[in-house]
């Protein structure tokens, strides 16, 4: 069995976004816009945290999968690619985490 990666998931989301079918949950999410996708991501984040706090491994795995899916859908809705995020991560790994965090502009 081949290994399924985050890139495979991103490619599936791209393909479903390009489809015209009503049967695609991904397409329905994207059609509702980035704000809706962001709310869904927030819901999944909370569910992931609850699973972690409850120390429920299987639930944490399932919710983490949902969280990653909804993050990629939000990125797609916002015109951000996985490659964009990977490039930012690569920049951040050139210094320690504490240095990188200190270098960010304050909110």
Coordinates of N, CA, C and O in Angstrom, one line a residue:
X1 N 0.8 -1.2 0.0 CA 0.0 0.0 0.0 C 0.9 1.2 0.0 O 1.8 1.3 0.8
X2 N 0.6 2.2 -0.9 CA 1.4 3.4 -0.9 C 1.0 4.4 0.2 O -0.2 4.3 0.7
X3 N 1.9 5.2 0.5 CA 1.7 6.2 1.6 C 0.9 7.4 1.1 O 1.2 8.0 0.1
X4 N -0.2 7.7 1.8 CA -1.0 8.9 1.5 C -0.4 10.1 2.2 O -0.1 10.0 3.4
X5 N -0.2 11.2 1.4 CA 0.5 12.3 2.0 C -0.4 13.5 2.0 O -1.5 13.5 1.4
X6 N 0.0 14.6 2.7 CA -0.7 15.8 2.7 C -0.8 16.4 1.3 O -1.8 17.1 0.9
X7 N 0.2 16.1 0.5 CA 0.2 16.6 -0.9 C -0.9 15.8 -1.7 O -1.5 16.4 -2.6
X8 N -1.1 14.6 -1.4 CA -2.2 13.8 -2.0 C -3.5 14.5 -1.7 O -4.4 14.6 -2.5
X9 N -3.7 14.8 -0.4 CA -4.9 15.5 0.0 C -5.1 16.8 -0.7 O -6.2 17.1 -1.2
X10 N -4.0 17.6 -0.8 CA -4.1 18.9 -1.5 C -4.5 18.7 -2.9 O -5.3 19.5 -3.5
X11 N -4.0 17.7 -3.6 CA -4.3 17.4 -5.0 C -5.8 17.0 -5.1 O -6.4 17.4 -6.1
X12 N -6.3 16.2 -4.2 CA -7.7 15.8 -4.2 C -8.6 17.0 -4.0 O -9.6 17.2 -4.7
X13 N -8.2 17.9 -3.1 CA -9.0 19.1 -2.9 C -9.0 20.0 -4.2 O -10.0 20.5 -4.6
X14 N -7.8 20.1 -4.8 CA -7.7 20.9 -6.1 C -8.6 20.3 -7.2 O -9.3 21.0 -7.9
X15 N -8.6 19.0 -7.3 CA -9.4 18.3 -8.3 C -10.9 18.5 -8.0 O -11.7 18.8 -8.9
X16 N -11.3 18.4 -6.7 CA -12.7 18.6 -6.4 C -13.2 20.0 -6.6 O -14.3 20.3 -6.9
X17 N -12.2 20.9 -6.3 CA -12.6 22.4 -6.5 C -12.8 22.6 -8.0 O -13.7 23.5 -8.3
X18 N -12.2 21.9 -8.8 CA -12.3 22.2 -10.3 C -13.5 21.4 -10.8 O -14.0 21.7 -12.0
X19 N -14.1 20.5 -10.0 CA -15.3 19.8 -10.5 C -16.5 20.6 -10.5 O -16.6 21.6 -9.8
X20 N -17.5 20.2 -11.3 CA -18.7 20.9 -11.3 C -19.8 20.2 -10.6 O -21.0 20.6 -10.5
X21 N -19.5 19.1 -10.0 CA -20.5 18.2 -9.3 C -21.0 18.8 -8.0 O -20.3 19.4 -7.3
X22 N -22.3 18.5 -7.8 CA -22.9 18.8 -6.5 C -22.6 17.8 -5.4 O -22.9 18.0 -4.3
X23 N -22.0 16.7 -5.8 CA -21.8 15.6 -4.9 C -20.5 15.8 -4.0 O -20.2 15.0 -3.2
X24 N -19.8 16.9 -4.3 CA -18.5 17.1 -3.6 C -18.7 18.0 -2.4 O -19.1 19.2 -2.6
X25 N -18.4 17.5 -1.2 CA -18.5 18.3 0.0 C -17.4 19.4 -0.1 O -17.7 20.6 0.3
X26 N -16.3 19.1 -0.6 CA -15.2 20.1 -0.8 C -15.7 21.3 -1.7 O -15.5 22.4 -1.3
X27 N -16.3 21.0 -2.8 CA -16.8 22.0 -3.7 C -17.9 22.9 -3.0 O -17.9 24.1 -3.1
X28 N -18.7 22.2 -2.2 CA -19.8 23.0 -1.5 C -19.1 23.9 -0.5 O -19.6 25.1 -0.3
X29 N -18.1 23.5 0.2 CA -17.4 24.3 1.2 C -16.8 25.5 0.5 O -16.9 26.7 0.9
X30 N -16.1 25.2 -0.6 CA -15.4 26.3 -1.3 C -16.4 27.3 -1.9 O -16.1 28.5 -1.9
X31 N -17.5 26.8 -2.4 CA -18.5 27.7 -2.9 C -19.1 28.7 -1.9 O -19.6 29.8 -2.2
X32 N -19.0 28.3 -0.6 CA -19.5 29.2 0.5 C -18.5 30.3 0.9 O -18.8 31.1 1.7
X33 N -17.3 30.2 0.4 CA -16.2 31.2 0.6 C -15.3 30.9 1.8 O -15.5 30.0 2.6
X34 N -14.3 31.7 1.8 CA -13.2 31.6 2.8 C -13.7 31.8 4.2 O -13.2 31.0 5.1
X35 N -14.6 32.7 4.5 CA -15.1 32.9 5.8 C -15.8 31.7 6.4 O -15.5 31.3 7.5
X36 N -16.6 31.0 5.6 CA -17.3 29.8 6.0 C -16.2 28.7 6.2 O -16.3 28.0 7.2
X37 N -15.3 28.6 5.3 CA -14.2 27.6 5.5 C -13.4 27.8 6.8 O -13.0 26.9 7.5
X38 N -13.2 29.1 7.1 CA -12.5 29.4 8.3 C -13.3 29.0 9.6 O -12.7 28.5 10.5
X39 N -14.6 29.2 9.5 CA -15.4 28.8 10.7 C -15.3 27.3 10.8 O -15.3 26.7 12.0
X40 N -15.4 26.5 9.7 CA -15.3 25.1 9.8 C -14.0 24.6 10.4 O -13.9 23.7 11.2
X41 N -12.9 25.3 10.0 CA -11.6 25.0 10.5 C -11.6 25.2 12.0 O -11.0 24.4 12.8
X42 N -12.2 26.3 12.4 CA -12.2 26.6 13.9 C -13.0 25.5 14.6 O -12.5 25.1 15.7
X43 N -14.1 25.0 14.1 CA -14.8 24.0 14.7 C -14.0 22.7 14.9 O -13.9 22.1 15.9
X44 N -13.3 22.4 13.8 CA -12.4 21.2 13.8 C -11.2 21.4 14.8 O -10.8 20.4 15.4
X45 N -10.7 22.6 14.9 CA -9.6 22.8 15.8 C -10.1 22.6 17.3 O -9.4 21.9 18.1
X46 N -11.3 23.1 17.6 CA -11.8 22.9 18.9 C -12.0 21.4 19.2 O -11.7 20.9 20.3
X47 N -12.6 20.7 18.2 CA -12.8 19.2 18.4 C -11.5 18.5 18.6 O -11.4 17.5 19.3
X48 N -10.4 18.9 17.9 CA -9.1 18.3 18.0 C -8.5 18.5 19.4 O -8.0 17.6 20.0
X49 N -8.7 19.7 19.9 CA -8.2 20.1 21.2 C -8.9 19.2 22.3 O -8.3 18.7 23.2
X50 N -10.2 19.1 22.1 CA -11.0 18.3 23.1 C -10.6 16.9 23.1 O -10.4 16.2 24.1
X51 N -10.3 16.3 21.9 CA -9.8 14.9 21.8 C -8.5 14.8 22.5 O -8.2 13.8 23.2
X52 N -7.6 15.8 22.3 CA -6.3 15.7 23.0 C -6.4 15.8 24.5 O -5.8 15.0 25.2
X53 N -7.3 16.7 25.0 CA -7.4 16.9 26.4 C -8.0 15.7 27.0 O -7.7 15.3 28.2
X54 N -8.9 15.0 26.3 CA -9.5 13.8 26.8 C -8.6 12.6 26.7 O -9.0 11.5 27.1
X55 N -7.5 12.8 26.1 CA -6.5 11.7 25.9 C -7.1 10.5 25.1 O -6.8 9.4 25.4
X56 N -7.9 10.8 24.1 CA -8.6 9.8 23.3 C -7.8 9.7 22.0 O -8.1 10.5 21.0
X57 N -6.9 8.8 21.9 CA -6.0 8.7 20.7 C -6.8 8.5 19.4 O -6.5 9.2 18.4
X58 N -7.7 7.6 19.3 CA -8.4 7.4 18.1 C -9.2 8.6 17.7 O -9.2 9.0 16.5
X59 N -9.8 9.3 18.6 CA -10.6 10.5 18.3 C -9.6 11.6 17.9 O -9.9 12.4 17.0
X60 N -8.5 11.7 18.5 CA -7.5 12.7 18.2 C -7.0 12.5 16.7 O -6.9 13.4 16.0
X61 N -6.8 11.2 16.4 CA -6.4 10.9 15.0 C -7.4 11.4 14.0 O -7.2 12.0 13.0
X62 N -8.7 11.0 14.3 CA -9.8 11.3 13.4 C -10.0 12.8 13.3 O -10.1 13.4 12.2
X63 N -9.9 13.5 14.4 CA -10.1 15.0 14.4 C -8.9 15.7 13.7 O -9.1 16.7 13.1
X64 N -7.7 15.1 13.9 CA -6.6 15.7 13.3 C -6.7 15.6 11.7 O -6.3 16.6 11.0
X65 N -7.2 14.5 11.3 CA -7.4 14.3 9.8 C -8.4 15.4 9.3 O -8.2 16.0 8.3
X66 N -9.5 15.6 10.1 CA -10.5 16.6 9.7 C -9.9 18.0 9.8 O -10.1 18.8 8.9
X67 N -9.1 18.3 10.7 CA -8.4 19.6 10.9 C -7.5 19.8 9.7 O -7.5 20.9 9.1
X68 N -6.7 18.9 9.3 CA -5.8 19.1 8.2 C -6.6 19.3 6.9 O -6.3 20.1 6.1
X69 N -7.6 18.5 6.7 CA -8.5 18.6 5.5 C -9.1 20.1 5.5 O -9.0 20.7 4.4
X70 N -9.7 20.5 6.6 CA -10.3 21.8 6.6 C -9.3 22.9 6.4 O -9.6 24.0 5.8
X71 N -8.1 22.8 6.9 CA -7.0 23.7 6.7 C -6.7 23.9 5.3 O -6.6 25.0 4.7
X72 N -6.5 22.7 4.6 CA -6.2 22.8 3.2 C -7.4 23.4 2.3 O -7.1 24.1 1.4
X73 N -8.6 23.1 2.7 CA -9.7 23.7 2.1 C -9.7 25.2 2.2 O -9.9 26.0 1.3
X74 N -9.4 25.7 3.5 CA -9.4 27.1 3.7 C -8.2 27.8 2.9 O -8.4 28.8 2.3
X75 N -7.1 27.1 2.9 CA -6.0 27.6 2.0 C -6.4 27.8 0.6 O -6.1 28.8 -0.1
X76 N -7.1 26.7 0.1 CA -7.6 26.8 -1.3 C -8.5 27.9 -1.5 O -8.4 28.7 -2.5
X77 N -9.4 28.1 -0.6 CA -10.4 29.2 -0.7 C -9.8 30.5 -0.6 O -10.3 31.5 -1.2
X78 N -8.6 30.6 0.0 CA -7.9 31.9 0.2 C -6.8 32.1 -0.9 O -6.1 33.1 -0.8
X79 N -6.7 31.2 -1.8 CA -5.6 31.3 -2.8 C -4.2 31.1 -2.3 O -3.3 31.6 -2.9
X80 N -4.1 30.3 -1.3 CA -2.8 30.0 -0.7 C -2.5 28.5 -1.0 O -3.4 27.7 -0.8
X81 N -1.3 28.2 -1.5 CA -1.0 26.8 -1.8 C -0.2 26.2 -0.6 O 0.4 26.9 0.2
X82 N -0.2 24.9 -0.6 CA 0.6 24.2 0.3 C 2.1 24.5 0.1 O 2.8 24.7 1.1
X83 N 2.5 24.7 -1.1 CA 3.9 25.2 -1.4 C 4.2 26.5 -0.7 O 5.3 26.7 -0.2
X84 N 3.2 27.4 -0.7 CA 3.4 28.7 0.0 C 3.7 28.5 1.5 O 4.6 29.1 2.1
X85 N 2.9 27.6 2.1 CA 3.1 27.3 3.5 C 4.4 26.6 3.8 O 5.2 27.0 4.7
X86 N 4.8 25.7 2.9 CA 6.1 25.0 3.1 C 7.2 25.9 2.9 O 8.2 25.8 3.7
X87 N 7.1 26.9 2.0 CA 8.2 27.9 1.9 C 8.4 28.7 3.1 O 9.5 29.0 3.6
X88 N 7.3 29.1 3.8 CA 7.4 29.8 5.0 C 8.0 29.0 6.1 O 8.8 29.5 6.9
X89 N 7.6 27.7 6.2 CA 8.2 26.8 7.2 C 9.7 26.7 6.9 O 10.5 26.7 7.9
X90 N 10.1 26.6 5.7 CA 11.5 26.5 5.4 C 12.3 27.7 5.8 O 13.4 27.6 6.4
X91 N 11.7 28.9 5.6 CA 12.3 30.1 6.1 C 12.5 30.1 7.6 O 13.5 30.5 8.1
X92 N 11.5 29.6 8.3 CA 11.5 29.6 9.8 C 12.5 28.6 10.3 O 13.0 28.8 11.4
X93 N 12.8 27.6 9.6 CA 13.8 26.6 10.1 C 15.2 27.0 10.0 O 16.1 26.3 10.5
X94 N 15.4 28.2 9.4 CA 16.8 28.7 9.3 C 17.3 29.3 10.5 O 18.4 29.7 10.6
X95 N 16.4 29.5 11.5 CA 16.8 30.0 12.8 C 16.0 29.3 13.9 O 15.1 28.5 13.6
X96 N 16.4 29.5 15.2 CA 15.7 28.8 16.2 C 14.3 29.3 16.3 O 13.9 30.4 15.9
X97 N 13.4 28.4 16.9 CA 12.0 28.8 17.1 C 11.9 30.1 17.9 O 11.0 30.9 17.6
X98 N 12.7 30.3 18.9 CA 12.6 31.5 19.7 C 13.0 32.7 18.9 O 12.4 33.8 19.0
X99 N 14.1 32.6 18.1 CA 14.5 33.7 17.3 C 13.5 34.1 16.3 O 13.2 35.2 16.0
X100 N 12.9 33.0 15.6 CA 11.9 33.3 14.6 C 10.7 34.0 15.2 O 10.2 34.9 14.6
X101 N 10.2 33.5 16.3 CA 9.0 34.1 17.0 C 9.3 35.6 17.3 O 8.5 36.4 17.1
X102 N 10.5 35.9 17.8 CA 10.9 37.2 18.2 C 11.0 38.1 17.0 O 10.7 39.4 17.1
X103 N 11.2 37.6 15.8 CA 11.4 38.4 14.6 C 10.1 38.8 14.0 O 10.1 39.6 13.1
X104 N 9.0 38.1 14.4 CA 7.7 38.5 13.8 C 7.2 39.8 14.2 O 7.5 40.3 15.3
X105 N 6.5 40.5 13.3 CA 5.9 41.8 13.6 C 4.8 41.5 14.7 O 4.0 40.6 14.6
X106 N 4.7 42.4 15.7 CA 3.7 42.3 16.7 C 2.3 42.5 16.1 O 2.1 43.3 15.1
X107 N 1.3 41.8 16.6 CA -0.1 41.9 16.1 C -0.7 43.2 16.5 O -0.5 43.9 17.4

